[in-house]
Coordinates of C-alpha atoms in Angstrom, one line a residue:
P26 CA 68.2 -32.9 46.7
M27 CA 68.3 -29.1 45.3
N28 CA 69.8 -30.4 42.1
E29 CA 67.3 -33.0 41.6
F30 CA 64.6 -30.4 42.1
V31 CA 66.1 -28.1 39.6
L32 CA 66.6 -31.0 37.1
L33 CA 62.8 -32.1 37.5
A34 CA 61.7 -28.3 37.0
R35 CA 63.8 -28.1 33.9
R36 CA 62.3 -31.2 32.5
G37 CA 58.7 -30.0 33.3
I38 CA 59.4 -26.7 31.6
R39 CA 60.8 -28.5 28.4
Y40 CA 57.7 -30.7 28.4
G41 CA 55.3 -27.9 28.7
R42 CA 56.9 -26.1 26.0
K43 CA 56.9 -29.2 23.7
H44 CA 53.2 -30.1 24.5
W45 CA 51.7 -26.7 25.3
W46 CA 48.9 -27.2 22.7
T47 CA 47.7 -30.6 24.2
L48 CA 48.0 -29.1 27.7
L49 CA 45.8 -26.0 26.5
I50 CA 43.1 -28.3 25.0
W51 CA 43.0 -30.4 28.1
A52 CA 42.7 -27.2 30.4
L53 CA 39.9 -25.7 28.1
S54 CA 38.0 -29.2 28.0
A55 CA 38.1 -29.4 31.8
G56 CA 36.9 -25.8 32.1
L57 CA 34.0 -26.4 29.7
L58 CA 33.0 -29.7 31.5
I59 CA 33.0 -28.1 34.9
S60 CA 31.0 -25.1 33.6
G61 CA 28.4 -27.3 32.0
A62 CA 28.0 -29.4 35.1
T63 CA 27.6 -26.3 37.2
L64 CA 25.0 -24.8 34.8
L65 CA 23.1 -28.0 34.7
W66 CA 23.1 -28.1 38.5
A67 CA 21.9 -24.7 38.7
A68 CA 19.1 -25.4 36.2
T69 CA 17.7 -28.1 38.4
L70 CA 17.5 -25.9 41.5
E71 CA 14.1 -25.3 42.8
L72 CA 13.8 -21.5 43.2
P73 CA 11.0 -19.6 45.2
D74 CA 8.8 -17.3 43.2
L75 CA 9.4 -13.5 43.5
K76 CA 6.0 -12.5 42.0
S77 CA 4.4 -12.3 45.4
L78 CA 7.0 -10.0 47.0
E79 CA 5.1 -6.8 46.2
T80 CA 1.8 -8.1 47.7
R81 CA 3.2 -10.2 50.5
K82 CA 1.9 -9.8 54.0
V83 CA 4.8 -9.2 56.5
E84 CA 4.4 -10.2 60.1
Q85 CA 4.2 -7.0 62.3
S86 CA 3.7 -6.6 65.9
V87 CA 0.3 -5.3 67.3
K88 CA 0.2 -1.7 68.4
I89 CA -2.5 -0.3 70.7
L90 CA -2.8 3.5 70.6
D91 CA -4.7 5.9 72.6
R92 CA -8.0 7.5 71.3
T93 CA -6.0 10.2 69.3
G94 CA -4.1 7.4 67.5
Q95 CA -0.8 9.3 68.4
V96 CA 0.3 7.8 71.7
L97 CA 1.5 4.2 71.8
L98 CA 0.2 2.4 74.9
Y99 CA 1.3 -1.0 74.2
D100 CA 3.3 -3.0 71.6
L101 CA 2.2 -6.6 71.6
H102 CA 4.7 -8.8 69.9
N103 CA 5.6 -12.7 70.1
K104 CA 9.1 -13.0 68.4
M105 CA 9.6 -9.8 66.8
Q106 CA 8.9 -6.1 66.8
R107 CA 8.3 -4.8 63.3
T108 CA 6.3 -1.9 61.8
V109 CA 6.4 -1.7 58.0
M110 CA 6.9 1.8 56.7
P111 CA 6.8 2.9 53.0
L112 CA 10.3 4.1 51.9
D113 CA 9.1 7.8 51.6
S114 CA 8.3 7.7 55.4
I115 CA 12.0 6.7 56.2
S116 CA 14.5 9.5 56.8
T117 CA 16.7 10.1 53.8
Y118 CA 19.7 10.1 56.3
I119 CA 18.8 6.4 57.1
K120 CA 18.6 5.4 53.4
Q121 CA 22.0 7.2 52.6
A122 CA 23.8 5.9 55.6
V123 CA 22.8 2.1 55.0
V124 CA 23.7 2.3 51.2
A125 CA 27.0 4.0 51.9
I126 CA 28.2 1.5 54.5
E127 CA 26.5 -1.7 53.1
D128 CA 26.5 -1.4 49.4
P129 CA 27.9 1.8 47.8
E130 CA 27.3 0.6 44.4
F131 CA 23.6 -0.4 45.2
Y132 CA 22.1 1.9 42.5
T133 CA 24.7 0.7 39.7
H134 CA 24.9 -3.0 40.0
K135 CA 22.5 -5.7 38.9
G136 CA 22.1 -7.5 42.1
V137 CA 25.2 -9.1 42.5
K138 CA 29.0 -7.9 42.4
P139 CA 31.3 -10.6 40.9
T140 CA 34.4 -9.0 42.0
A141 CA 33.1 -8.7 45.7
I142 CA 32.0 -12.4 45.5
L143 CA 35.5 -13.5 44.4
R144 CA 37.2 -11.4 47.1
A145 CA 34.8 -13.0 49.7
V146 CA 35.4 -16.5 48.4
F147 CA 39.2 -15.9 48.4
T148 CA 38.9 -14.4 52.1
N149 CA 36.9 -17.2 53.3
A150 CA 39.0 -19.8 51.7
T151 CA 42.2 -18.6 53.3
Q152 CA 40.2 -18.8 56.6
G153 CA 39.4 -22.3 56.1
D154 CA 35.7 -21.8 55.7
L155 CA 34.0 -21.3 52.2
L156 CA 30.5 -20.8 53.8
S157 CA 31.3 -18.3 56.4
G158 CA 29.5 -15.8 54.3
Q159 CA 32.0 -12.8 55.0
G160 CA 31.4 -9.9 52.8
G161 CA 30.4 -9.9 49.1
S162 CA 26.5 -9.5 49.7
T163 CA 24.7 -6.6 48.1
I164 CA 21.5 -5.0 49.7
T165 CA 19.5 -7.0 47.0
Q166 CA 21.2 -10.3 48.2
Q167 CA 20.4 -9.5 51.8
A168 CA 16.8 -8.6 50.8
V169 CA 16.6 -12.0 49.1
K170 CA 18.0 -13.8 52.1
L171 CA 15.5 -12.0 54.6
T172 CA 12.4 -12.6 52.5
V173 CA 12.5 -15.8 50.5
L174 CA 15.3 -17.9 51.6
T175 CA 16.5 -19.6 54.8
T176 CA 19.8 -18.7 56.7
D177 CA 21.4 -22.0 56.1
K178 CA 25.1 -21.9 55.2
T179 CA 25.2 -24.0 52.1
I180 CA 26.6 -23.7 48.7
T181 CA 23.2 -24.4 47.2
R182 CA 21.5 -21.7 49.3
K183 CA 24.3 -19.2 48.2
L184 CA 23.8 -20.1 44.5
K185 CA 20.1 -19.5 44.9
E186 CA 20.7 -16.1 46.6
W187 CA 22.7 -15.0 43.6
V188 CA 20.2 -16.3 41.0
L189 CA 17.3 -14.7 42.9
A190 CA 19.2 -11.3 43.3
L191 CA 19.5 -11.0 39.7
K192 CA 15.7 -11.9 39.2
M193 CA 14.7 -9.5 42.0
E194 CA 16.6 -6.6 40.1
R195 CA 14.6 -7.3 37.1
A196 CA 11.2 -7.8 39.1
L197 CA 11.5 -4.8 41.4
T198 CA 12.8 -1.2 41.3
K199 CA 15.9 -0.2 43.5
E200 CA 13.3 1.8 45.8
Q201 CA 11.4 -1.3 46.2
I202 CA 14.3 -3.5 47.2
L203 CA 15.7 -0.9 49.6
E204 CA 12.2 -0.5 51.2
I205 CA 12.0 -4.3 51.8
Y206 CA 15.5 -4.4 53.1
L207 CA 15.0 -1.6 55.6
N208 CA 11.7 -3.2 56.9
Q209 CA 13.2 -6.6 57.2
V210 CA 16.7 -6.1 58.5
P211 CA 17.3 -7.3 62.1
L212 CA 18.6 -4.6 64.4
G213 CA 19.1 -6.5 67.6
G214 CA 17.1 -8.7 69.9
Q215 CA 13.4 -8.7 68.7
L216 CA 13.8 -5.6 66.7
Y217 CA 13.3 -5.8 62.9
G218 CA 13.2 -2.8 60.5
V219 CA 14.3 0.7 61.0
E220 CA 11.0 2.1 62.2
E221 CA 11.1 -0.1 65.3
A222 CA 14.8 0.5 65.9
S223 CA 14.1 4.2 65.6
M224 CA 11.3 4.2 68.1
T225 CA 13.4 2.0 70.5
F226 CA 16.7 3.8 70.4
F227 CA 15.5 7.4 70.0
G228 CA 11.8 7.5 70.7
K229 CA 10.9 8.9 67.4
H230 CA 9.7 7.6 63.9
A231 CA 12.2 6.6 61.2
A232 CA 11.0 9.6 59.2
D233 CA 12.3 12.0 61.9
I234 CA 15.7 10.5 62.4
T235 CA 18.7 12.8 62.2
L236 CA 22.1 12.4 60.5
P237 CA 24.0 11.4 63.7
E238 CA 21.1 9.0 64.7
A239 CA 21.1 7.5 61.3
A240 CA 24.8 6.8 61.6
Y241 CA 24.2 4.9 64.7
L242 CA 21.4 2.8 63.1
A243 CA 23.6 1.9 60.1
A244 CA 26.5 1.2 62.4
V245 CA 24.7 -1.7 64.2
L246 CA 23.9 -3.6 61.1
P247 CA 26.8 -6.1 60.7
A248 CA 26.4 -7.2 64.4
P249 CA 23.3 -5.8 66.1
T250 CA 23.7 -7.7 69.4
R251 CA 27.4 -7.0 69.8
L252 CA 27.1 -3.3 68.6
S253 CA 23.9 -2.5 70.5
P254 CA 23.9 0.9 72.2
Y255 CA 22.8 -0.8 75.3
G256 CA 25.7 -3.5 75.2
S257 CA 29.2 -3.5 76.6
H258 CA 31.0 -2.8 73.2
L259 CA 30.2 0.9 72.9
G260 CA 33.8 1.7 71.7
Q261 CA 33.4 -0.5 68.7
L262 CA 30.1 1.1 68.1
E263 CA 31.7 4.5 68.0
V264 CA 34.4 3.4 65.6
R265 CA 31.7 1.9 63.4
R266 CA 29.7 5.1 63.5
K267 CA 32.5 7.1 62.4
L268 CA 33.2 4.7 59.5
V269 CA 29.5 5.2 58.4
L270 CA 29.8 9.0 58.5
D271 CA 33.2 8.6 56.5
K272 CA 31.6 6.6 53.9
M273 CA 28.7 9.0 53.6
L274 CA 31.2 11.9 53.1
E275 CA 33.3 9.7 50.6
H276 CA 30.2 9.0 48.4
G277 CA 28.9 12.4 48.4
Y278 CA 25.9 12.1 50.6
I279 CA 27.0 14.7 53.1
T280 CA 29.5 17.6 53.2
Q281 CA 32.5 17.9 55.2
I282 CA 30.8 20.2 57.7
E283 CA 27.8 17.9 58.0
H284 CA 30.2 15.1 58.7
D285 CA 32.2 16.9 61.4
D286 CA 28.9 18.2 63.1
A287 CA 27.5 14.7 63.2
L288 CA 30.6 13.2 64.4
S289 CA 30.8 15.7 67.4
A290 CA 27.0 15.5 68.0
K291 CA 25.8 14.0 71.3
V292 CA 23.1 11.4 70.7
E293 CA 20.7 10.4 73.5
F294 CA 19.4 6.9 73.6
V295 CA 16.0 6.2 75.2

């Protein structure tokens, strides 16, 4: 059987050498046909309009304050707790921590990262699930998914996400995209946005969050329920927090001294 296999392989090599030009033409034709069909399919997709993003009304929970307007008496909410904050009212540490761990190339890419997409597709394919959505998503893609798309795991939805991410980068500034993401991102249970998470975790506004606290906020992002500071996976949360600080140091957001001080700091949760 081994001799027969070697013989067939040699015949295949000889055929390839003899007819390489024909094989190349067929391969190019097939590639063009597939690409054309994909572009035609993409052109027929119905995409949401991004023009209303800047003026949209985001669902927020209702706050009842005391007469001074400073003390929160009640937070009335149905399915979500969210308080939308402008980007300049969110701690710089939060912004840096989130970008460092979620999308270090956020300020330089155009909405999608082809290499990350290919890496994610390969990883998911080897795991037997092309739609598992592991990795590859930029902050822009996540902002699109949180605002104008559903969370359905379909190839069509993923393609829309890529197209809309490119469009969002042209329609909005990086600061606007980051503001949308930080106000929309789920952070466990009914908590949405970094302001509500800051008040719930630390009893302070997002503007007042320190570096050690910001590391915890960014740490819970990939799995807010499992990595909740009130859950049973605190060891995993600590590992993730260290990774956030390591990434902030790696990308120049903090110094080695700030990194070490934040890593050793004792953070109290409300």
